[in-house]
Coordinates of C-alpha atoms and ligand atoms in Angstrom, one line a residue:
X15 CA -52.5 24.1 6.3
X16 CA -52.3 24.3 2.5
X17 CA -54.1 22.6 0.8
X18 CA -53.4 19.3 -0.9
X19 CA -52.1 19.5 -4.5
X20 CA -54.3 17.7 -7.1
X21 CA -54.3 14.4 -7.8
X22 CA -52.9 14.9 -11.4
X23 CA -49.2 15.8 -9.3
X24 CA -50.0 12.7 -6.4
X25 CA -48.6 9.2 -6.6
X26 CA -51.9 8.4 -5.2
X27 CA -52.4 4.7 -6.2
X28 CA -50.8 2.2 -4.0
X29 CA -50.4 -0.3 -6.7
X30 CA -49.0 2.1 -9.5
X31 CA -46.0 3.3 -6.9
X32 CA -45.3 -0.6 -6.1
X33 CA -45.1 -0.9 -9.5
X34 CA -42.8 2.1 -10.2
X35 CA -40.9 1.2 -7.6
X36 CA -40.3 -2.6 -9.2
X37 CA -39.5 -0.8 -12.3
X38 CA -36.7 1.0 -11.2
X39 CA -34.9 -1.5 -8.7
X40 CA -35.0 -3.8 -11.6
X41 CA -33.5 -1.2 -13.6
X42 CA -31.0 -0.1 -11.2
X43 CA -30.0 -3.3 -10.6
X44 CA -29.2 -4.5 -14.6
X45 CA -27.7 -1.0 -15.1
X46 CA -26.4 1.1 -12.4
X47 CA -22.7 2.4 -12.8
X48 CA -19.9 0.8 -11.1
X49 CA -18.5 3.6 -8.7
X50 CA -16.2 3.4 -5.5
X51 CA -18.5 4.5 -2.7
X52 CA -21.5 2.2 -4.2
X53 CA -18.9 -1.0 -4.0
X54 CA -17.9 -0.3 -0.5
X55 CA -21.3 0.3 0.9
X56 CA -22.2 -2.7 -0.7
X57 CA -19.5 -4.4 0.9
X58 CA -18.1 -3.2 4.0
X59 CA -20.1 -5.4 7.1
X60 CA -19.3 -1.8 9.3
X61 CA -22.7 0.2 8.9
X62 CA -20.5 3.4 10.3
X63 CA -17.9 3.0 7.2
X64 CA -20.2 2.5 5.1
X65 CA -21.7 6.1 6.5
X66 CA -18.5 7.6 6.0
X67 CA -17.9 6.7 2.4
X68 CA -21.0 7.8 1.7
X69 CA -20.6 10.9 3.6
X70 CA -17.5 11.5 1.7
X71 CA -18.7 10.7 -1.6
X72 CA -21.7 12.9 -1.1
X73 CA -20.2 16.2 -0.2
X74 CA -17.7 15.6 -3.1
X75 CA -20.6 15.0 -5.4
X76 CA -21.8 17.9 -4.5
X77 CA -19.3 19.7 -6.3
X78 CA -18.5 18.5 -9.4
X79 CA -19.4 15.3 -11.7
X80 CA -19.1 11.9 -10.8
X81 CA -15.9 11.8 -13.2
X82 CA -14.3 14.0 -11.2
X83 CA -15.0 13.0 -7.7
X84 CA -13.7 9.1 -8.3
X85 CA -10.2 10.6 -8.5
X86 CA -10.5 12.5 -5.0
X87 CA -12.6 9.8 -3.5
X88 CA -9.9 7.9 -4.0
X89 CA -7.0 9.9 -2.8
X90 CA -9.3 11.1 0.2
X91 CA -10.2 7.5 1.4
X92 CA -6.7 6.3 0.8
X93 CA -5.5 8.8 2.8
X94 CA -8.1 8.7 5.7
X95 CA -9.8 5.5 5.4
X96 CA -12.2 6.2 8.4
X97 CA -13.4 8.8 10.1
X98 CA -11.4 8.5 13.3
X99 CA -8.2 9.1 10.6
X100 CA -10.1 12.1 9.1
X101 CA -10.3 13.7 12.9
X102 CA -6.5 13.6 13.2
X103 CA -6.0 15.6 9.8
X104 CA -5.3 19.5 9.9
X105 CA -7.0 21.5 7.6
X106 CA -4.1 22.4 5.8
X107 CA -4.0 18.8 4.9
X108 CA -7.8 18.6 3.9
X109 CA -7.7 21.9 1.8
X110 CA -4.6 20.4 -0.1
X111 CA -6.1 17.2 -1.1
X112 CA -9.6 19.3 -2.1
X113 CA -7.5 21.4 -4.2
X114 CA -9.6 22.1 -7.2
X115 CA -12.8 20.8 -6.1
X116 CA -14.1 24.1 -4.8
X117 CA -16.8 24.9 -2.1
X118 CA -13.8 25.0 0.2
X119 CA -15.8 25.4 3.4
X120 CA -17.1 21.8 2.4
X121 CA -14.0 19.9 2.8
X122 CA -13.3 21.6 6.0
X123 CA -16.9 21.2 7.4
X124 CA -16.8 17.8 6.5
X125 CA -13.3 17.3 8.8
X126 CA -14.4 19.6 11.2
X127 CA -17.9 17.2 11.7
X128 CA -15.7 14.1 11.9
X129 CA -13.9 15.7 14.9
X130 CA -17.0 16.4 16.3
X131 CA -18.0 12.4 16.1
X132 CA -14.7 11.5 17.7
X133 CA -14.5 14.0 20.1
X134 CA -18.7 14.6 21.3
X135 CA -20.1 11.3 20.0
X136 CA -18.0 8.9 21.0
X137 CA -17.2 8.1 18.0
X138 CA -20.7 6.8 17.2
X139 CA -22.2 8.3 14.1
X140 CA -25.6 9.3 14.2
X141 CA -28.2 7.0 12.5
X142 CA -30.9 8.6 11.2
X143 CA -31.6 11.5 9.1
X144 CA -33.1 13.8 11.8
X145 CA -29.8 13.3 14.1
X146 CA -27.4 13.6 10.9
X147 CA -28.8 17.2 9.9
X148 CA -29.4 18.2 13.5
X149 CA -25.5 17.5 15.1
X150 CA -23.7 17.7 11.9
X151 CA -21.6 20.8 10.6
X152 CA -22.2 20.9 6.9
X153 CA -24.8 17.9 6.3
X154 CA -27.8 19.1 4.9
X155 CA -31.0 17.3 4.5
X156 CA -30.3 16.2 1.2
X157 CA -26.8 14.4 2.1
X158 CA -28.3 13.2 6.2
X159 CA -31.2 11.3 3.7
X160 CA -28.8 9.6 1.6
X161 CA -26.3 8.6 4.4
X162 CA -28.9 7.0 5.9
X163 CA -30.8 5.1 3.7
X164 CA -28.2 4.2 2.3
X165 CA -25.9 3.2 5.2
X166 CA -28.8 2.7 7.7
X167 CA -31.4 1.5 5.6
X168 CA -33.5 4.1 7.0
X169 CA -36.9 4.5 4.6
X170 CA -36.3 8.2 4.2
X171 CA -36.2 9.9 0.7
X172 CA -33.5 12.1 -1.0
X173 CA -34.4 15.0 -2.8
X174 CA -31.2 16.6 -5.3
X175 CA -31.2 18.1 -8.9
X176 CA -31.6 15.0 -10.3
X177 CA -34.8 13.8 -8.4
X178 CA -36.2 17.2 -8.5
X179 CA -35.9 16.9 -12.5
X180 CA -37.5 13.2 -12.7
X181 CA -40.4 13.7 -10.0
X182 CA -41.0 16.8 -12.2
X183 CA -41.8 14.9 -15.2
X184 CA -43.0 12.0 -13.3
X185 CA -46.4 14.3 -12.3
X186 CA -45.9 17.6 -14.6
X187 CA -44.8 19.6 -12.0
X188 CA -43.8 23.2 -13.4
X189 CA -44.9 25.8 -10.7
X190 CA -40.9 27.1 -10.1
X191 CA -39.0 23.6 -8.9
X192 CA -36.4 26.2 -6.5
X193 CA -39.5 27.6 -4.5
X194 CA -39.6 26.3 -0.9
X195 CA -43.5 25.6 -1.5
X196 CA -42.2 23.1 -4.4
X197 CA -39.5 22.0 -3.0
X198 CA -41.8 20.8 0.5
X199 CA -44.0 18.9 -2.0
X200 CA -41.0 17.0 -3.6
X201 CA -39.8 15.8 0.2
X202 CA -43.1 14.9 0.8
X203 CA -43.5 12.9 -2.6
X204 CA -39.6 11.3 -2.5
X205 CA -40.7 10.5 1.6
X206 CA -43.6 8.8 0.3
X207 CA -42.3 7.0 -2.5
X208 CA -39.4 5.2 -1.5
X209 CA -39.3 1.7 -1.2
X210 CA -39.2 0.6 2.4
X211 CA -37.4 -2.8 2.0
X212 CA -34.4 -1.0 -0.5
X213 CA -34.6 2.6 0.6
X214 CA -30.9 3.1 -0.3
X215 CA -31.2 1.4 -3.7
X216 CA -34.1 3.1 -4.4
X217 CA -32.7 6.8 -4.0
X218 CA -29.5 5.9 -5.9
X219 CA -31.9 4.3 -8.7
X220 CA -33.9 7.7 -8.7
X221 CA -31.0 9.7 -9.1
X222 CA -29.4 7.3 -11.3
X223 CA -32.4 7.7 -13.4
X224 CA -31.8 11.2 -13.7
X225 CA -28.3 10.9 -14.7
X226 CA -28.3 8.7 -17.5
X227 CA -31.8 8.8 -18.8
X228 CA -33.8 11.5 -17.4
X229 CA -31.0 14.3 -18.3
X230 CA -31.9 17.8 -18.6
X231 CA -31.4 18.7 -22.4
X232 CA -32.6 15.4 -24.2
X233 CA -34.3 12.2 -22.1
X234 CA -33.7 9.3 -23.1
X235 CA -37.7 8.5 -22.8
X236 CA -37.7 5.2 -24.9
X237 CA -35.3 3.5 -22.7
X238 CA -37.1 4.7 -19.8
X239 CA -37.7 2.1 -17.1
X240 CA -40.7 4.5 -15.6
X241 CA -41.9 6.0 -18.8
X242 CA -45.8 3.7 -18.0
X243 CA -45.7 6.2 -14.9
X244 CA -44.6 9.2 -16.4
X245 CA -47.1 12.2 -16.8
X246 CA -45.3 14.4 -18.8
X247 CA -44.2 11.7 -20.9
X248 CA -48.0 11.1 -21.2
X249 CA -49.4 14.8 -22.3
X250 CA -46.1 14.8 -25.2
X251 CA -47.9 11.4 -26.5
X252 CA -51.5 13.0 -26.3
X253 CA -50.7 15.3 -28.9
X254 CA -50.6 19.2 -28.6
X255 CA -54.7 19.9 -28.2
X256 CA -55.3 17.7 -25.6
X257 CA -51.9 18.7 -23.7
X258 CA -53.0 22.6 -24.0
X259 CA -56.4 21.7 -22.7
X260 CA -55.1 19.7 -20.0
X261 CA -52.1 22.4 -18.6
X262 CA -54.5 25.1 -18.7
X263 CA -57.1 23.2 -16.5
X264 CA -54.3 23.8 -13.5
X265 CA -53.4 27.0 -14.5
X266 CA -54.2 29.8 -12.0
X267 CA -55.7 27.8 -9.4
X268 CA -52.9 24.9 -8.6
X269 CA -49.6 26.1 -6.8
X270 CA -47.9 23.1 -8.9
X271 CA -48.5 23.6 -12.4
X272 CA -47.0 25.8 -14.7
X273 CA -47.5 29.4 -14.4
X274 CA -50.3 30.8 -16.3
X275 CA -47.7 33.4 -18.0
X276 CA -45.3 30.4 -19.1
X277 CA -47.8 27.4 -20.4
X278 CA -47.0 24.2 -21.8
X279 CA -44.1 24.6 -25.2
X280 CA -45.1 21.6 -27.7
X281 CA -41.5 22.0 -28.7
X282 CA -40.3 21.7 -25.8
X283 CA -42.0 18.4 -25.2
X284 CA -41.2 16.8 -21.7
X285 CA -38.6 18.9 -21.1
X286 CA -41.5 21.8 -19.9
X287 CA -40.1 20.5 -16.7
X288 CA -39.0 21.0 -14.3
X289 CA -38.9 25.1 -14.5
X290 CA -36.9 27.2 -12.1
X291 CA -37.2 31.0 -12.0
X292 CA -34.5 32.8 -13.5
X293 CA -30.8 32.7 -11.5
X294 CA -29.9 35.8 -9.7
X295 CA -27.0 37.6 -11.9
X296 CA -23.6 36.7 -10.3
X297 CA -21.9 39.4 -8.5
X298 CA -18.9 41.3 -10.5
X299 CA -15.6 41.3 -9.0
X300 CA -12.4 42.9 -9.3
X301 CA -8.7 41.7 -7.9
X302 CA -5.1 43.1 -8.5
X303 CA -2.7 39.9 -8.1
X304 CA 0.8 39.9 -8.1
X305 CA 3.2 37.0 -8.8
X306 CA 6.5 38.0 -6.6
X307 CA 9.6 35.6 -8.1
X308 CA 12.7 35.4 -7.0
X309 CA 15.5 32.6 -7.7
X310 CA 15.8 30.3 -4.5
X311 CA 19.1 29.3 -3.2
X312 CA 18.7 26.0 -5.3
X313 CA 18.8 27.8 -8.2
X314 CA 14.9 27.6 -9.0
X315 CA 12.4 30.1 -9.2
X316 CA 10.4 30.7 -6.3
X317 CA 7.0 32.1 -6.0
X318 CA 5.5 33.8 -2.7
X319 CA 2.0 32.5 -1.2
X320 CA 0.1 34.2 1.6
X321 CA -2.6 32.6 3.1
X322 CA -6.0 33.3 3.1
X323 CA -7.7 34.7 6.5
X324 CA -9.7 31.4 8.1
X325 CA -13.1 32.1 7.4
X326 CA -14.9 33.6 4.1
X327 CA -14.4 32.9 0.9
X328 CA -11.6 30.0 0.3
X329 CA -10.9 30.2 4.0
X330 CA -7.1 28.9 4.6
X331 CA -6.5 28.7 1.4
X332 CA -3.0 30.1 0.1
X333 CA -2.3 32.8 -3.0
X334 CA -0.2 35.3 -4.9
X335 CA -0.7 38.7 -2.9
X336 CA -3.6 40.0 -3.9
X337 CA -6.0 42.6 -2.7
X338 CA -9.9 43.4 -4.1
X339 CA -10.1 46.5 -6.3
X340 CA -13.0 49.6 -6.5
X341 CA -14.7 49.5 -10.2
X342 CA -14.1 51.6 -12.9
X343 CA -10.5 51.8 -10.9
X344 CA -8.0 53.3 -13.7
X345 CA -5.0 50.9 -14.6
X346 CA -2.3 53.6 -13.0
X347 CA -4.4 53.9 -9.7
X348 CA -4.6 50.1 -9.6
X349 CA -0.8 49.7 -9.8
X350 CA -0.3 52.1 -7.0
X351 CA -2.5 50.5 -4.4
X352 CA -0.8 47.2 -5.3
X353 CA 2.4 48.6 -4.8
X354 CA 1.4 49.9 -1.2
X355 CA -0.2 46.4 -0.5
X356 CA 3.2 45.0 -2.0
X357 CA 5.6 46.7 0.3
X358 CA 4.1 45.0 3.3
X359 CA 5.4 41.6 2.0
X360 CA 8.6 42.5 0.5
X361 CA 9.6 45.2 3.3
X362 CA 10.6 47.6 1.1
X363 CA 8.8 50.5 -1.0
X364 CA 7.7 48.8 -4.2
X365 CA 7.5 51.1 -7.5
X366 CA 4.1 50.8 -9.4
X367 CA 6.5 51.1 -12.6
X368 CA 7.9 47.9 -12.0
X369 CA 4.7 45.7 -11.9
X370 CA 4.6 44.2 -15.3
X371 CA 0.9 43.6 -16.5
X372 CA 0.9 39.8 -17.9
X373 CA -3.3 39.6 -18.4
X374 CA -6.5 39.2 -16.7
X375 CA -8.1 35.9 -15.1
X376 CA -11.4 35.5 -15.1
X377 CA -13.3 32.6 -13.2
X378 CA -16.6 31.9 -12.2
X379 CA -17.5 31.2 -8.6
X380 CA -21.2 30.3 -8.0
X381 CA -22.0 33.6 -6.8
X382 CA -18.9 35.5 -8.3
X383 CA -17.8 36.7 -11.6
X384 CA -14.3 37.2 -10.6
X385 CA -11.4 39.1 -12.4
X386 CA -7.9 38.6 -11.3
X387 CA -5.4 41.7 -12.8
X388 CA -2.6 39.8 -13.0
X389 CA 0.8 41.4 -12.3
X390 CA 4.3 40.0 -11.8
X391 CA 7.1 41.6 -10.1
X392 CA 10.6 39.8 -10.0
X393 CA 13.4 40.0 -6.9
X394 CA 16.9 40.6 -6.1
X395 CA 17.8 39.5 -3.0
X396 CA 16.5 38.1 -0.2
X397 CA 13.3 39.4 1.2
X398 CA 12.3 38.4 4.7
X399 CA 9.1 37.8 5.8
X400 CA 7.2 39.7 8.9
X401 CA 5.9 37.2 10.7
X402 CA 3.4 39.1 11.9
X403 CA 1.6 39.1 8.2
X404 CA -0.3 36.3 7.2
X405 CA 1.6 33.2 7.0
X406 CA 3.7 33.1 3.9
X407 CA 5.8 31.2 1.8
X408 CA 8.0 30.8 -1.1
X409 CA 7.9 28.0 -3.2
X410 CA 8.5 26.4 -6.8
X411 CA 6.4 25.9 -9.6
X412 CA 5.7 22.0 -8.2
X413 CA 5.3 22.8 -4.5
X414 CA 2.5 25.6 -5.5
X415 CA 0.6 22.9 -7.3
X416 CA 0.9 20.5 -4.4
X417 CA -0.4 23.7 -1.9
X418 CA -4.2 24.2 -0.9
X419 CA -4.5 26.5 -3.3
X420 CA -7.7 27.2 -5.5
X421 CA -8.4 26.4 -9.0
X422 CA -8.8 30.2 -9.6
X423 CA -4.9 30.8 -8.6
X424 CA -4.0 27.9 -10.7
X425 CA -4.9 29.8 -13.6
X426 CA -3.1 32.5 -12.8
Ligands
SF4_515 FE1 -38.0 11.3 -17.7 FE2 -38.9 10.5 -20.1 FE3 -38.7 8.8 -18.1 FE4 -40.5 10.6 -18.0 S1 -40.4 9.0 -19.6 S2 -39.2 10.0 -16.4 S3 -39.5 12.4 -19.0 S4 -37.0 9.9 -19.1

């Protein structure tokens, strides 16, 4: 077994973590945000609705920021208030209403774990942590420890960006915070310190913490609620010789602190954690996309969709015909291996000439530095569809927005 870290990174003294942890209830409880999911699981008597807000409102969190996600939580739980509605939904349904969240697979993970409830469970959710991860598609550890603390009032911890960032601080943590050594240490530390009569409360407060005070760039460390308890806020307030003295005591020998190659930055002040090694470069991509029009017997424009295969990157999802492209492919050559992939959907041989180049479309997957070549190519005529493509569609400007598809095609 490894060893155990120091005490300089432990929250070792009983009465220092009661105290931390009366700090930040109090806190949490003068100044949390108002937000949906908190209201109902505050509210609702049904400890399996309360699960399935959360459950919602976590996977949707995951995405974006909390500004965003009230608008879908809203749509999502007025349109399946419970989980046994969510089970009935098809997936062309969920992918529409995620439109523009992205991390497709989530949405559909999330509806495809609600059938499993319904369907395997008996409609029964699981209750603790363990059983959340363990028999459900697209819950993690992170989102099975929130769902039940804060639905079960199971004492278990939560460990996301935000708490990563605070328990950091909290005990000068700056060995890399995305290692799986670290990252062990942090479940261990959140596991221990949460309080056992408000374990739900007390996550939400930690990660509160980190959203409004704690932030990344610039803490607000005067207004801090835990700033008596914080270590990191301690060595900035000890002054740069005593700071240096005490980071390089760890160096070399303690898998927690900061590397001996990257020590302690006086100008960087508490904000020397947490530190993460550096990302791995996206992956470049290339697409040719064409934008097929034609005017529709009411006199519209029209604009054909094909759907996405089910599984992959935005599984299901529908878009202009597009197909992926070779680097360093010359603009002529791209034009002519649209055109073949073109005449599969209009039936008929397609001239490169008459692809008009409008502009490129870049956007940024988490993974994916993506370029969309964007072509357009209007129609006389009817075309009909082989119904042994993909599904495919046309539609007008206002059905396309209300269709699963992604932000990326949007922008096209
Ligand atoms: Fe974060 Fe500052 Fe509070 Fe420490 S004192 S936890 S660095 S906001």
């Amino acid at each position: 077994a490894p060893a155990p870290p120091p005490a300089r990174h432990l929250f070792s003294d009983p009465a220092e973590v009661e105290a931390l942890r009366g700090s930040l209830l109090a806190w949490y409880d003068k100044c949390r945000r108002d937000l949906p999911w908190r209201t109902l699981a505050a509210t609702e008597p049904d400890a399996d609705r309360r699960a399935y807000a959360v459950w919602v409102s976590e996977i949707m969190l995951q995405q974006t920021q909390v500004a965003t996600v009230i608008d879908y939580y809203n749509r999502w739980m007025q349109k399946w208030p419970t989980l046994q509605a969510l089970a009935q939904a098809s997936l062309e349904e969920v992918n529409e209403l995620w439109s523009g969240l992205g991390y497709y697979s989530r949405g559909k993970r999330l509806q495809e774990a609600a059938r499993k409830v319904v369907s395997e469970l008996a409609g029964q959710m699981p209750r603790t942590a363990e059983d959340l991860q363990k028999l459900l598609p697209g819950v993690g550890r992170y989102t099975a420890g929130a769902i039940a603390s804060i639905s079960y009032g199971q004492a278990t911890g939560v460990v996301d960006g935000n708490v990563i960032r605070v328990l950091c601080r909290l005990r000068c943590i700056g060995a890399d915070s995305s290692s799986p050594a670290v990252i062990d240490r942090l479940w261990d530390m959140a596991n221990a310190l949460v309080d056992r009569s408000r374990p739900g409360d007390f996550n939400q407060a930690l990660m509160e913490l980190g959203a409004m005070v704690c932030v990344p760039k610039a803490p607000l460390c005067s207004e801090c609620p835990v700033k008596q308890h914080c270590r990191a806020q301690r060595r900035v307030s000890l002054g740069p010789t005593v700071t240096v003295m005490l980071v390089f005591a760890g160096v070399g020998s303690c898998p927690l602190c900061p590397p001996a190659t990257e020590p302690w930055d006086s100008s960087l002040g508490v904000t020397n954690f947490p530190r993460k090694a550096a990302k791995k470069q996206p992956r470049v991509a290339r697409s040719a996309t064409c934008v097929l029009e034609r005017r529709g017997c009411r006199g519209a424009l029209e604009y054909l969709i094909v759907q996405r295969p089910s599984s992959g990157l935005l599984a299901g999802l529908w878009e202009f015909p597009s197909l992926p492209l070779a680097q360093g492919l010359q603009e002529e050559k791209q034009r002519e291996v649209l055109a073949d992939h073109l005449r599969a959907w209009t039936g008929q041989p397609v001239a490169a000439r008459s692809l008009q180049f409008i502009g490129e479309v870049i956007h940024i997957f988490s993974h994916i530095h993506q370029t969309y070549v964007v072509y357009s190519l209007p129609l006389d005529g009817d075309v009909t569809l082989d119904p042994a493509l993909s599904p495919s569609r046309w539609v007008t400007e206002e059905e396309f927005h209300a269709s699963a598809v992604s932000t990326a095609m949007k922008k096209v």
